[in-house]
Short mmCIF file of N, CA and C in Angstrom, two decimals:
data_model
loop_
_atom_site.label_atom_id
_atom_site.label_comp_id
_atom_site.label_asym_id
_atom_site.label_seq_id
_atom_site.Cartn_x
_atom_site.Cartn_y
_atom_site.Cartn_z
N MET A 1 -82.17 -58.51 2.49
CA MET A 1 -81.17 -57.44 2.44
C MET A 1 -80.45 -57.39 3.79
N GLY A 2 -78.77 -57.33 3.32
CA GLY A 2 -78.04 -57.02 4.72
C GLY A 2 -77.94 -56.38 5.68
N GLU A 3 -77.58 -56.70 6.49
CA GLU A 3 -77.52 -55.62 7.31
C GLU A 3 -76.28 -54.61 7.25
N THR A 4 -76.63 -53.06 7.27
CA THR A 4 -76.13 -51.97 7.02
C THR A 4 -75.20 -51.67 8.07
N LYS A 5 -75.82 -51.66 9.18
CA LYS A 5 -75.40 -51.23 10.30
C LYS A 5 -73.93 -51.45 10.96
N LEU A 6 -73.05 -50.53 11.44
CA LEU A 6 -71.57 -51.24 11.41
C LEU A 6 -71.52 -51.19 13.01
N ILE A 7 -71.39 -52.43 13.51
CA ILE A 7 -71.10 -53.01 14.86
C ILE A 7 -69.74 -53.40 14.88
N LYS A 8 -68.93 -52.62 16.24
CA LYS A 8 -67.41 -53.11 16.06
C LYS A 8 -67.47 -54.57 16.81
N GLY A 9 -66.71 -55.55 16.29
CA GLY A 9 -66.61 -56.58 16.63
C GLY A 9 -67.18 -57.81 15.97
N THR A 10 -67.77 -57.37 14.88
CA THR A 10 -68.34 -57.88 14.12
C THR A 10 -67.38 -58.45 13.14
N TYR A 11 -67.71 -59.76 12.45
CA TYR A 11 -67.20 -59.86 10.93
C TYR A 11 -67.45 -59.19 10.26
N GLY A 12 -66.55 -58.71 9.06
CA GLY A 12 -66.57 -57.33 8.12
C GLY A 12 -66.83 -56.03 8.23
N TYR A 13 -66.47 -55.75 9.69
CA TYR A 13 -66.54 -54.38 10.39
C TYR A 13 -65.55 -53.49 9.54
N ILE A 14 -64.21 -53.86 9.12
CA ILE A 14 -63.45 -52.78 8.60
C ILE A 14 -63.67 -52.96 7.62
N ASP A 15 -63.73 -53.65 6.39
CA ASP A 15 -64.82 -53.48 5.16
C ASP A 15 -65.97 -52.72 4.71
N LYS A 16 -66.48 -52.81 5.76
CA LYS A 16 -67.57 -51.89 5.56
C LYS A 16 -67.72 -50.64 6.07
N TRP A 17 -66.83 -50.58 7.29
CA TRP A 17 -66.48 -49.31 7.63
C TRP A 17 -66.01 -48.04 6.85
N LYS A 18 -64.80 -48.79 6.08
CA LYS A 18 -64.24 -48.17 4.96
C LYS A 18 -65.03 -47.89 3.90
N LYS A 19 -65.89 -48.81 3.42
CA LYS A 19 -67.24 -48.29 2.49
C LYS A 19 -67.86 -47.19 2.58
N SER A 20 -68.06 -47.18 4.02
CA SER A 20 -69.33 -45.96 4.44
C SER A 20 -68.60 -44.83 4.60
N LYS A 21 -66.91 -44.72 4.86
CA LYS A 21 -66.40 -43.66 5.09
C LYS A 21 -65.94 -43.10 3.32
N GLN A 22 -66.02 -44.01 2.79
CA GLN A 22 -65.66 -43.47 0.96
C GLN A 22 -66.66 -42.30 0.61
N ALA A 23 -68.27 -43.29 0.93
CA ALA A 23 -69.13 -42.41 1.00
C ALA A 23 -69.63 -41.18 1.73
N VAL A 24 -68.99 -41.10 2.54
CA VAL A 24 -69.07 -39.81 3.22
C VAL A 24 -68.38 -38.79 2.83
N ILE A 25 -66.99 -39.26 2.24
CA ILE A 25 -65.78 -38.33 1.79
C ILE A 25 -66.58 -37.87 0.45
N ALA A 26 -67.13 -38.67 -0.28
CA ALA A 26 -67.58 -38.42 -1.69
C ALA A 26 -68.85 -37.02 -1.45
N LEU A 27 -69.64 -37.73 -0.02
CA LEU A 27 -70.67 -36.63 -0.43
C LEU A 27 -69.99 -34.94 0.48
N TRP A 28 -69.22 -35.44 1.34
CA TRP A 28 -68.37 -34.02 1.51
C TRP A 28 -68.06 -33.30 0.16
N VAL A 29 -67.33 -34.07 -0.69
CA VAL A 29 -66.60 -33.51 -1.62
C VAL A 29 -67.63 -32.68 -2.56
N ILE A 30 -68.87 -33.37 -2.78
CA ILE A 30 -69.87 -33.15 -3.67
C ILE A 30 -70.31 -31.63 -3.08
N PHE A 31 -70.53 -32.07 -1.65
CA PHE A 31 -71.22 -30.49 -0.66
C PHE A 31 -70.14 -29.36 -0.62
N ILE A 32 -68.94 -29.64 -0.64
CA ILE A 32 -68.17 -28.38 -0.93
C ILE A 32 -67.80 -28.14 -2.01
N GLY A 33 -68.06 -28.82 -3.16
CA GLY A 33 -67.90 -28.34 -4.47
C GLY A 33 -69.25 -27.66 -4.65
N ALA A 34 -70.15 -27.70 -4.80
CA ALA A 34 -71.40 -27.05 -4.92
C ALA A 34 -71.71 -25.84 -3.92
N LEU A 35 -71.21 -25.99 -2.86
CA LEU A 35 -71.07 -24.81 -2.20
C LEU A 35 -70.04 -23.45 -2.58
N PHE A 36 -69.37 -23.99 -3.26
CA PHE A 36 -68.27 -23.29 -3.65
C PHE A 36 -68.72 -22.51 -5.32
N LEU A 37 -69.00 -23.75 -5.85
CA LEU A 37 -68.90 -23.58 -7.36
C LEU A 37 -70.47 -23.06 -7.98
N ILE A 38 -71.75 -23.36 -7.53
CA ILE A 38 -72.86 -22.53 -7.32
C ILE A 38 -72.70 -21.40 -6.91
N PRO A 39 -72.44 -20.84 -5.91
CA PRO A 39 -72.74 -19.46 -5.71
C PRO A 39 -72.06 -18.67 -6.78
N ALA A 40 -70.85 -19.12 -6.91
CA ALA A 40 -69.77 -18.16 -7.58
C ALA A 40 -70.11 -18.38 -9.22
N ALA A 41 -71.25 -19.34 -9.48
CA ALA A 41 -71.19 -18.97 -10.95
C ALA A 41 -72.47 -18.30 -11.08
N ILE A 42 -73.50 -18.11 -9.62
CA ILE A 42 -74.69 -17.12 -10.31
C ILE A 42 -74.24 -15.76 -9.80
N MET A 43 -73.69 -15.55 -8.82
CA MET A 43 -73.01 -14.09 -8.27
C MET A 43 -71.82 -13.83 -9.25
N GLY A 44 -71.38 -14.43 -10.04
CA GLY A 44 -69.96 -13.82 -10.61
C GLY A 44 -68.73 -13.94 -10.02
N THR A 45 -68.62 -14.39 -8.97
CA THR A 45 -67.42 -14.13 -7.99
C THR A 45 -67.21 -14.90 -7.12
N ARG A 46 -66.19 -15.06 -6.52
CA ARG A 46 -65.84 -16.13 -5.40
C ARG A 46 -65.68 -15.19 -3.99
N TYR A 47 -65.86 -13.95 -4.23
CA TYR A 47 -65.85 -13.46 -3.09
C TYR A 47 -67.39 -13.43 -2.22
N ASN A 48 -67.60 -14.27 -1.96
CA ASN A 48 -68.73 -14.22 -0.98
C ASN A 48 -68.67 -15.16 0.28
N ALA A 49 -69.72 -15.07 0.76
CA ALA A 49 -69.87 -15.52 2.03
C ALA A 49 -69.99 -17.17 1.97
N PHE A 50 -69.93 -18.05 0.59
CA PHE A 50 -70.55 -19.14 0.60
C PHE A 50 -69.26 -19.76 0.60
N THR A 51 -67.97 -19.05 -0.36
CA THR A 51 -66.76 -19.50 -0.09
C THR A 51 -66.16 -19.74 1.18
N VAL A 52 -66.60 -18.51 1.82
CA VAL A 52 -65.79 -18.96 3.18
C VAL A 52 -66.45 -20.40 3.98
N ALA A 53 -67.90 -20.35 3.67
CA ALA A 53 -68.34 -21.42 4.09
C ALA A 53 -67.55 -22.92 3.77
N ALA A 54 -67.44 -23.06 2.53
CA ALA A 54 -67.11 -23.98 2.09
C ALA A 54 -65.50 -24.18 2.20
N ILE A 55 -64.70 -23.21 2.54
CA ILE A 55 -63.49 -23.14 2.74
C ILE A 55 -63.54 -23.77 4.81
N VAL A 56 -64.59 -23.39 5.21
CA VAL A 56 -64.36 -23.88 6.72
C VAL A 56 -65.12 -25.59 6.78
N MET A 57 -65.88 -26.04 5.64
CA MET A 57 -66.32 -27.15 5.80
C MET A 57 -65.12 -28.04 5.70
N VAL A 58 -63.96 -27.50 4.69
CA VAL A 58 -62.85 -28.47 4.53
C VAL A 58 -62.41 -29.10 5.97
N LEU A 59 -62.54 -28.47 6.84
CA LEU A 59 -61.73 -29.26 8.01
C LEU A 59 -62.85 -30.59 8.63
N PRO A 60 -64.20 -30.35 8.42
CA PRO A 60 -64.60 -31.79 9.29
C PRO A 60 -64.66 -32.67 7.97
N ALA A 61 -64.16 -32.61 6.67
CA ALA A 61 -64.18 -33.29 5.51
C ALA A 61 -62.70 -34.17 5.45
N ALA A 62 -61.62 -33.03 6.31
CA ALA A 62 -60.29 -33.74 6.15
C ALA A 62 -60.37 -34.71 7.07
N ARG A 63 -60.88 -34.30 8.24
CA ARG A 63 -61.23 -35.12 9.67
C ARG A 63 -61.89 -36.41 8.90
N GLN A 64 -62.74 -36.61 8.27
CA GLN A 64 -62.96 -37.84 7.67
C GLN A 64 -62.14 -38.67 6.83
N ALA A 65 -61.47 -37.75 5.94
CA ALA A 65 -60.01 -38.46 4.76
C ALA A 65 -59.12 -38.77 6.00
N VAL A 66 -59.03 -38.22 6.91
CA VAL A 66 -57.87 -38.60 7.76
C VAL A 66 -58.05 -39.74 8.59
N GLN A 67 -59.25 -40.17 8.77
CA GLN A 67 -59.83 -41.65 9.56
C GLN A 67 -59.74 -42.71 8.37
N TYR A 68 -60.09 -42.11 7.01
CA TYR A 68 -60.00 -43.44 6.02
C TYR A 68 -58.33 -43.69 6.22
N PHE A 69 -57.40 -42.69 5.59
CA PHE A 69 -56.50 -43.28 5.65
C PHE A 69 -55.42 -43.89 6.61
N ALA A 70 -56.04 -43.58 7.75
CA ALA A 70 -55.46 -44.31 9.02
C ALA A 70 -55.78 -45.87 8.86
N MET A 71 -57.09 -46.22 7.90
CA MET A 71 -57.45 -47.64 8.11
C MET A 71 -57.21 -48.27 6.76
N MET A 72 -56.37 -47.53 5.88
CA MET A 72 -56.62 -47.90 4.77
C MET A 72 -56.28 -49.01 4.19
N GLY A 73 -54.98 -49.33 5.20
CA GLY A 73 -54.26 -50.60 5.10
C GLY A 73 -54.51 -51.89 5.80
N PHE A 74 -55.86 -51.68 6.40
CA PHE A 74 -56.60 -52.82 6.72
C PHE A 74 -57.66 -53.83 6.29
N HIS A 75 -57.54 -54.67 6.44
CA HIS A 75 -58.99 -55.51 5.64
C HIS A 75 -59.22 -56.21 6.58
N SER A 76 -60.94 -56.88 6.35
CA SER A 76 -61.06 -57.97 7.33
C SER A 76 -60.42 -59.48 7.11
N GLY A 77 -60.61 -60.14 7.85
CA GLY A 77 -59.89 -61.37 7.98
C GLY A 77 -60.62 -62.34 6.86
N ARG A 78 -60.36 -63.54 6.74
CA ARG A 78 -60.97 -64.83 5.80
C ARG A 78 -62.13 -65.01 6.48
N GLN A 79 -63.51 -65.17 5.85
CA GLN A 79 -64.54 -65.36 6.26
C GLN A 79 -64.54 -66.97 6.36
N ASP A 80 -63.85 -67.77 5.85
CA ASP A 80 -63.77 -69.10 6.23
C ASP A 80 -63.16 -69.68 7.61
N GLU A 81 -62.36 -68.87 8.12
CA GLU A 81 -61.68 -69.10 9.34
C GLU A 81 -62.45 -68.53 10.32
N TYR A 82 -63.14 -67.42 10.15
CA TYR A 82 -63.88 -66.81 10.69
C TYR A 82 -65.34 -68.01 11.48
N GLU A 83 -65.93 -68.53 10.13
CA GLU A 83 -66.85 -69.06 10.31
C GLU A 83 -66.58 -70.64 11.28
N LYS A 84 -65.20 -71.02 10.96
CA LYS A 84 -64.75 -72.01 11.85
C LYS A 84 -64.67 -71.96 13.10
N ILE A 85 -64.05 -70.62 13.34
CA ILE A 85 -64.17 -70.08 15.18
C ILE A 85 -65.53 -69.86 15.81
N ALA A 86 -66.67 -69.28 14.60
CA ALA A 86 -68.12 -68.98 15.16
C ALA A 86 -68.67 -70.04 15.60
N ALA A 87 -68.43 -71.33 14.54
CA ALA A 87 -68.65 -72.96 14.74
C ALA A 87 -68.29 -73.17 16.39
N LEU A 88 -67.30 -73.22 16.59
CA LEU A 88 -66.87 -73.53 17.83
C LEU A 88 -67.19 -72.71 19.16
N THR A 89 -67.57 -71.78 18.95
CA THR A 89 -67.84 -70.66 20.08
C THR A 89 -69.27 -70.69 20.06
N GLU A 90 -70.33 -71.12 19.40
CA GLU A 90 -71.54 -71.47 19.24
C GLU A 90 -72.56 -71.62 20.72
N GLY A 91 -73.14 -71.14 20.83
CA GLY A 91 -73.72 -71.60 22.24
C GLY A 91 -73.06 -71.59 23.66
N LYS A 92 -71.63 -71.19 23.69
CA LYS A 92 -70.86 -71.26 24.79
C LYS A 92 -70.88 -69.80 25.16
N THR A 93 -71.81 -69.80 26.28
CA THR A 93 -72.08 -68.65 27.42
C THR A 93 -71.00 -68.02 27.75
N TRP A 94 -70.07 -68.97 28.20
CA TRP A 94 -68.20 -68.07 28.46
C TRP A 94 -67.64 -67.57 27.62
N MET A 95 -67.74 -67.63 26.75
CA MET A 95 -67.26 -67.38 25.44
C MET A 95 -67.41 -66.16 24.74
N VAL A 96 -66.57 -65.11 24.31
CA VAL A 96 -66.89 -64.03 23.59
C VAL A 96 -66.39 -64.09 22.45
N LEU A 97 -66.84 -63.81 21.13
CA LEU A 97 -65.72 -63.58 19.70
C LEU A 97 -66.04 -62.83 19.05
N ALA A 98 -65.23 -62.07 18.87
CA ALA A 98 -65.31 -61.02 18.27
C ALA A 98 -63.89 -60.59 16.69
N ALA A 99 -64.35 -60.01 16.27
CA ALA A 99 -63.74 -59.98 14.50
C ALA A 99 -63.51 -58.27 14.57
N ASP A 100 -62.61 -58.49 13.69
CA ASP A 100 -62.00 -57.38 12.80
C ASP A 100 -61.74 -55.77 14.17
N MET A 101 -60.79 -56.08 14.81
CA MET A 101 -60.91 -55.49 15.86
C MET A 101 -59.32 -54.43 15.43
N VAL A 102 -59.71 -53.27 15.28
CA VAL A 102 -58.72 -52.41 15.26
C VAL A 102 -58.16 -51.53 16.21
N LEU A 103 -57.34 -51.72 17.27
CA LEU A 103 -56.63 -51.20 18.30
C LEU A 103 -55.85 -49.96 18.32
N ALA A 104 -56.34 -49.18 18.56
CA ALA A 104 -55.67 -47.63 18.35
C ALA A 104 -54.82 -47.47 20.00
N SER A 105 -53.63 -47.27 19.53
CA SER A 105 -52.86 -47.12 20.44
C SER A 105 -51.75 -45.83 20.24
N GLU A 106 -51.33 -45.27 21.33
CA GLU A 106 -50.29 -44.18 21.03
C GLU A 106 -49.32 -44.02 19.96
N SER A 107 -48.91 -45.60 19.93
CA SER A 107 -47.53 -45.99 19.17
C SER A 107 -47.87 -46.49 17.65
N GLY A 108 -49.30 -46.86 17.48
CA GLY A 108 -49.82 -47.15 16.02
C GLY A 108 -51.02 -48.12 16.58
N HIS A 109 -51.35 -48.30 15.30
CA HIS A 109 -52.48 -49.31 15.06
C HIS A 109 -52.11 -50.84 15.17
N MET A 110 -53.25 -51.75 15.78
CA MET A 110 -52.92 -53.18 15.63
C MET A 110 -53.96 -53.73 15.41
N VAL A 111 -54.44 -54.76 14.29
CA VAL A 111 -55.75 -55.66 14.04
C VAL A 111 -55.52 -56.96 14.48
N LEU A 112 -56.35 -57.31 15.10
CA LEU A 112 -57.33 -58.76 15.70
C LEU A 112 -57.83 -59.14 14.38
N ASN A 113 -57.44 -60.20 13.79
CA ASN A 113 -58.73 -60.48 12.84
C ASN A 113 -59.64 -61.24 13.78
N MET A 114 -59.25 -62.03 14.59
CA MET A 114 -60.46 -62.32 15.61
C MET A 114 -59.86 -62.37 17.36
N LEU A 115 -60.74 -62.36 18.13
CA LEU A 115 -60.30 -62.83 19.23
C LEU A 115 -61.07 -63.46 20.20
N VAL A 116 -61.15 -63.97 21.09
CA VAL A 116 -62.15 -64.63 21.90
C VAL A 116 -61.64 -64.21 23.15
N ILE A 117 -62.86 -63.96 23.94
CA ILE A 117 -62.70 -63.90 25.61
C ILE A 117 -63.05 -64.97 26.69
N CYS A 118 -62.28 -65.74 26.98
CA CYS A 118 -63.13 -66.81 28.00
C CYS A 118 -62.13 -66.38 29.23
N ASN A 119 -63.24 -66.98 30.06
CA ASN A 119 -62.45 -66.87 31.71
C ASN A 119 -61.51 -65.44 32.32
N GLY A 120 -61.64 -64.42 31.89
CA GLY A 120 -61.40 -63.15 32.12
C GLY A 120 -60.29 -63.26 31.06
N ASN A 121 -59.64 -63.76 30.12
CA ASN A 121 -58.52 -63.42 29.33
C ASN A 121 -58.75 -63.41 27.73
N ILE A 122 -58.24 -63.06 27.23
CA ILE A 122 -57.63 -62.61 25.85
C ILE A 122 -57.23 -63.62 25.17
N TYR A 123 -57.55 -64.21 23.83
CA TYR A 123 -56.91 -65.50 23.25
C TYR A 123 -57.37 -64.34 21.60
N GLY A 124 -56.10 -64.13 20.98
CA GLY A 124 -56.26 -63.41 19.70
C GLY A 124 -55.57 -64.14 18.48
N TYR A 125 -55.59 -63.69 17.19
CA TYR A 125 -55.27 -63.98 16.21
C TYR A 125 -55.33 -63.14 15.35
N ALA A 126 -53.60 -62.51 15.24
CA ALA A 126 -53.02 -61.42 14.51
C ALA A 126 -52.31 -61.71 13.64
N PRO A 127 -52.48 -62.44 12.69
CA PRO A 127 -51.45 -62.46 11.39
C PRO A 127 -51.10 -61.08 10.66
N LYS A 128 -49.86 -61.14 10.13
CA LYS A 128 -49.40 -60.34 9.36
C LYS A 128 -49.39 -58.84 9.88
N GLN A 129 -48.85 -58.60 11.27
CA GLN A 129 -48.92 -57.07 11.66
C GLN A 129 -47.51 -56.63 11.78
N LYS A 130 -47.61 -54.96 11.54
CA LYS A 130 -46.24 -54.31 11.93
C LYS A 130 -45.74 -54.39 13.88
N LYS A 131 -46.91 -54.63 14.27
CA LYS A 131 -46.79 -54.40 15.57
C LYS A 131 -45.69 -56.56 15.83
N SER A 132 -45.14 -56.23 17.04
CA SER A 132 -44.75 -57.46 17.54
C SER A 132 -45.77 -58.37 18.20
N ARG A 133 -46.05 -59.35 18.05
CA ARG A 133 -46.96 -60.42 19.19
C ARG A 133 -46.48 -59.87 20.71
N GLU A 134 -45.71 -59.47 20.84
CA GLU A 134 -45.36 -59.19 22.33
C GLU A 134 -45.68 -57.83 22.55
N ALA A 135 -45.32 -56.68 21.37
CA ALA A 135 -46.33 -55.60 22.07
C ALA A 135 -47.46 -55.53 21.65
N ILE A 136 -48.57 -56.14 21.33
CA ILE A 136 -50.05 -56.55 21.04
C ILE A 136 -50.56 -57.06 22.25
N GLU A 137 -49.48 -58.35 22.66
CA GLU A 137 -50.00 -58.94 24.17
C GLU A 137 -49.90 -58.07 25.17
N ALA A 138 -48.60 -57.04 25.28
CA ALA A 138 -48.61 -55.77 26.23
C ALA A 138 -49.62 -55.06 26.46
N TYR A 139 -50.48 -54.69 25.42
CA TYR A 139 -51.58 -54.02 25.02
C TYR A 139 -52.62 -54.42 25.60
N LEU A 140 -52.77 -55.53 25.55
CA LEU A 140 -54.04 -56.06 25.83
C LEU A 140 -54.04 -56.66 27.39
N ALA A 141 -52.52 -56.74 27.82
CA ALA A 141 -52.58 -56.87 29.26
C ALA A 141 -52.64 -55.56 29.91
N ASN A 142 -52.27 -54.65 29.27
CA ASN A 142 -52.70 -53.28 29.86
C ASN A 142 -54.14 -53.31 29.69
N LEU A 143 -54.85 -53.53 29.02
CA LEU A 143 -56.53 -53.03 29.24
C LEU A 143 -57.08 -54.09 30.12
N LEU A 144 -56.37 -55.45 30.31
CA LEU A 144 -57.13 -56.15 31.62
C LEU A 144 -56.60 -55.53 32.82
N MET A 145 -55.57 -55.04 32.72
CA MET A 145 -55.07 -54.27 34.13
C MET A 145 -55.67 -53.38 34.34
N GLU A 146 -56.08 -52.61 33.59
CA GLU A 146 -57.06 -51.64 33.51
C GLU A 146 -58.72 -51.84 34.07
N ALA A 147 -59.36 -53.15 33.72
CA ALA A 147 -60.34 -53.47 34.24
C ALA A 147 -60.30 -54.59 35.42
N ASP A 148 -59.28 -54.55 36.11
CA ASP A 148 -58.85 -55.06 37.64
C ASP A 148 -58.75 -56.38 37.54
N ILE A 149 -58.49 -57.02 36.20
CA ILE A 149 -58.10 -58.55 36.06
C ILE A 149 -56.27 -58.62 35.41
N SER A 150 -55.37 -58.33 36.43
CA SER A 150 -54.29 -58.01 35.97
C SER A 150 -53.40 -59.54 36.05
N HIS A 151 -54.10 -60.46 37.35
CA HIS A 151 -53.55 -61.94 37.26
C HIS A 151 -53.53 -62.59 35.42
N LYS A 152 -54.39 -62.43 34.47
CA LYS A 152 -54.45 -62.72 33.07
C LYS A 152 -53.21 -62.59 32.31
N ARG A 153 -52.89 -63.41 31.32
CA ARG A 153 -51.99 -63.02 30.48
C ARG A 153 -52.54 -63.50 29.15
N PRO A 154 -52.65 -62.35 28.30
CA PRO A 154 -53.26 -62.22 26.60
C PRO A 154 -52.22 -63.34 25.90
N VAL A 155 -53.09 -64.26 25.07
CA VAL A 155 -52.22 -64.78 23.95
C VAL A 155 -52.89 -64.23 22.83
N VAL A 156 -51.38 -64.51 21.92
CA VAL A 156 -51.82 -63.81 20.54
C VAL A 156 -51.25 -64.53 19.84
N HIS A 157 -52.06 -65.39 18.55
CA HIS A 157 -51.48 -66.40 17.64
C HIS A 157 -50.93 -65.56 16.31
N GLU A 158 -50.08 -66.04 15.79
CA GLU A 158 -49.99 -65.44 14.39
C GLU A 158 -50.55 -66.66 13.22
N SER A 159 -50.76 -68.08 13.80
CA SER A 159 -51.01 -69.09 12.91
C SER A 159 -52.25 -69.20 13.37
N PHE A 160 -53.05 -69.49 12.32
CA PHE A 160 -54.79 -69.53 12.30
C PHE A 160 -54.88 -70.94 13.01
N GLU A 161 -53.90 -72.05 12.58
CA GLU A 161 -53.92 -73.41 13.28
C GLU A 161 -54.08 -73.40 14.69
N GLU A 162 -52.80 -72.92 15.14
CA GLU A 162 -52.74 -72.35 16.31
C GLU A 162 -53.91 -72.11 17.09
N PHE A 163 -54.45 -70.89 16.82
CA PHE A 163 -55.40 -70.55 17.23
C PHE A 163 -57.07 -71.14 17.33
N GLU A 164 -56.89 -71.77 16.32
CA GLU A 164 -58.55 -72.70 16.31
C GLU A 164 -57.77 -74.05 17.34
N GLU A 165 -56.71 -74.25 17.33
CA GLU A 165 -56.75 -75.68 18.66
C GLU A 165 -56.72 -75.06 19.98
N MET A 166 -56.54 -73.57 19.76
CA MET A 166 -56.60 -72.97 21.40
C MET A 166 -58.16 -72.86 21.81
N VAL A 167 -59.22 -72.57 20.73
CA VAL A 167 -60.18 -72.25 20.84
C VAL A 167 -60.82 -73.30 21.37
N MET A 168 -60.70 -74.53 20.57
CA MET A 168 -60.98 -75.97 20.47
C MET A 168 -61.03 -76.10 21.68
N MET A 169 -59.87 -76.50 22.75
CA MET A 169 -59.86 -76.42 23.82
C MET A 169 -60.26 -75.67 24.76
N LEU A 170 -60.75 -74.30 24.49
CA LEU A 170 -61.23 -73.37 25.77
C LEU A 170 -62.56 -73.87 25.70
N ALA A 171 -63.33 -74.33 23.90
CA ALA A 171 -64.93 -74.78 23.87
C ALA A 171 -64.88 -75.84 24.64
N ALA A 172 -64.40 -77.13 24.70
CA ALA A 172 -64.46 -78.08 25.41
C ALA A 172 -64.30 -78.19 27.10
N ASN A 173 -63.74 -77.03 27.49
CA ASN A 173 -63.56 -76.91 28.71
C ASN A 173 -64.25 -75.59 29.56
N GLU A 174 -65.53 -75.78 29.71
CA GLU A 174 -66.33 -75.07 30.58
C GLU A 174 -65.79 -74.57 32.02
N PRO A 175 -65.09 -73.18 32.17
CA PRO A 175 -64.56 -72.95 33.53
C PRO A 175 -65.93 -72.60 34.67
N SER A 176 -65.23 -73.38 35.72
CA SER A 176 -65.96 -73.45 37.22
C SER A 176 -66.47 -72.29 37.10
N THR A 177 -65.75 -70.85 36.90
CA THR A 177 -66.28 -69.70 37.78
C THR A 177 -66.01 -68.81 36.40
N PRO A 178 -66.85 -68.57 36.04
CA PRO A 178 -66.50 -68.07 34.30
C PRO A 178 -66.38 -66.33 34.97
N ALA A 179 -65.67 -65.70 34.14
CA ALA A 179 -65.34 -64.30 34.39
C ALA A 179 -66.35 -63.50 33.52
N GLU A 180 -66.39 -61.94 33.99
CA GLU A 180 -67.55 -61.72 33.00
C GLU A 180 -66.80 -60.93 31.87
N ALA A 181 -66.85 -61.56 31.05
CA ALA A 181 -66.20 -61.50 29.11
C ALA A 181 -66.81 -60.12 28.64
N GLY A 182 -68.09 -59.87 28.79
CA GLY A 182 -68.93 -58.59 28.39
C GLY A 182 -68.03 -57.18 28.71
N THR A 183 -67.51 -57.26 30.06
CA THR A 183 -66.83 -55.88 30.56
C THR A 183 -65.57 -55.94 29.66
N ILE A 184 -64.74 -57.11 29.50
CA ILE A 184 -63.61 -57.08 28.45
C ILE A 184 -63.81 -56.49 27.21
N PHE A 185 -64.66 -57.22 26.64
CA PHE A 185 -65.40 -56.79 25.35
C PHE A 185 -65.64 -55.46 25.04
N ALA A 186 -66.41 -54.60 26.30
CA ALA A 186 -67.03 -53.49 26.25
C ALA A 186 -65.30 -52.49 26.24
N GLY A 187 -64.71 -52.79 26.72
CA GLY A 187 -63.32 -52.00 27.04
C GLY A 187 -62.28 -52.30 25.95
N LEU A 188 -62.11 -53.42 25.08
CA LEU A 188 -61.68 -53.12 23.80
C LEU A 188 -62.85 -52.20 22.88
N LYS A 189 -63.66 -52.52 22.68
CA LYS A 189 -64.78 -51.81 21.59
C LYS A 189 -64.51 -50.44 22.12
N ALA A 190 -64.31 -49.78 23.24
CA ALA A 190 -63.83 -48.64 23.43
C ALA A 190 -62.50 -47.97 22.85
N ASN A 191 -61.72 -48.50 22.79
CA ASN A 191 -60.39 -48.63 22.16
C ASN A 191 -60.32 -49.01 20.80
N CYS A 192 -61.36 -48.86 20.27
CA CYS A 192 -61.18 -49.61 18.49
C CYS A 192 -61.60 -48.57 17.24
N MET A 193 -60.99 -48.36 16.67
CA MET A 193 -61.33 -47.34 15.55
C MET A 193 -62.46 -47.76 15.13
#
């Protein structure tokens, strides 16, 4: 049986998150419908406390629906591409590989299909974005600045081949003093949906 827990930064997170959110929304619809219809059928009137409770329950259900609609246009990246990069980073303690990162900003969402954190810098792969590559790099640079690593400049690739070549180069050259990738990854996860 596959793992059902959702973990940000793992491959398939976006698609699993959307499926779980659909199930939650369906449960809310059933619950609110039952809370409204069953007491109305038993009491013969909709003017009761259960109707008020059903109306109030629409607010948390709407919150779930808004979250789903915000993510509806995003999908997990290709599995074959992820497996190629995972093979390159496997066993490399100075590198962190993350996938399906949906970064939320004031100006909208951006999706990084994959990113590698190495030597205090972020190398990302973000094809087919509404945001420009420069806007994504600026957002990541701001995150690095917040982590007091402002001397690094993130690199985002739109081509998988270019991203793969970059990761091959990073995997072949172990840094002499690797920077803490876990702190940067934790900061990214905190800004993800």
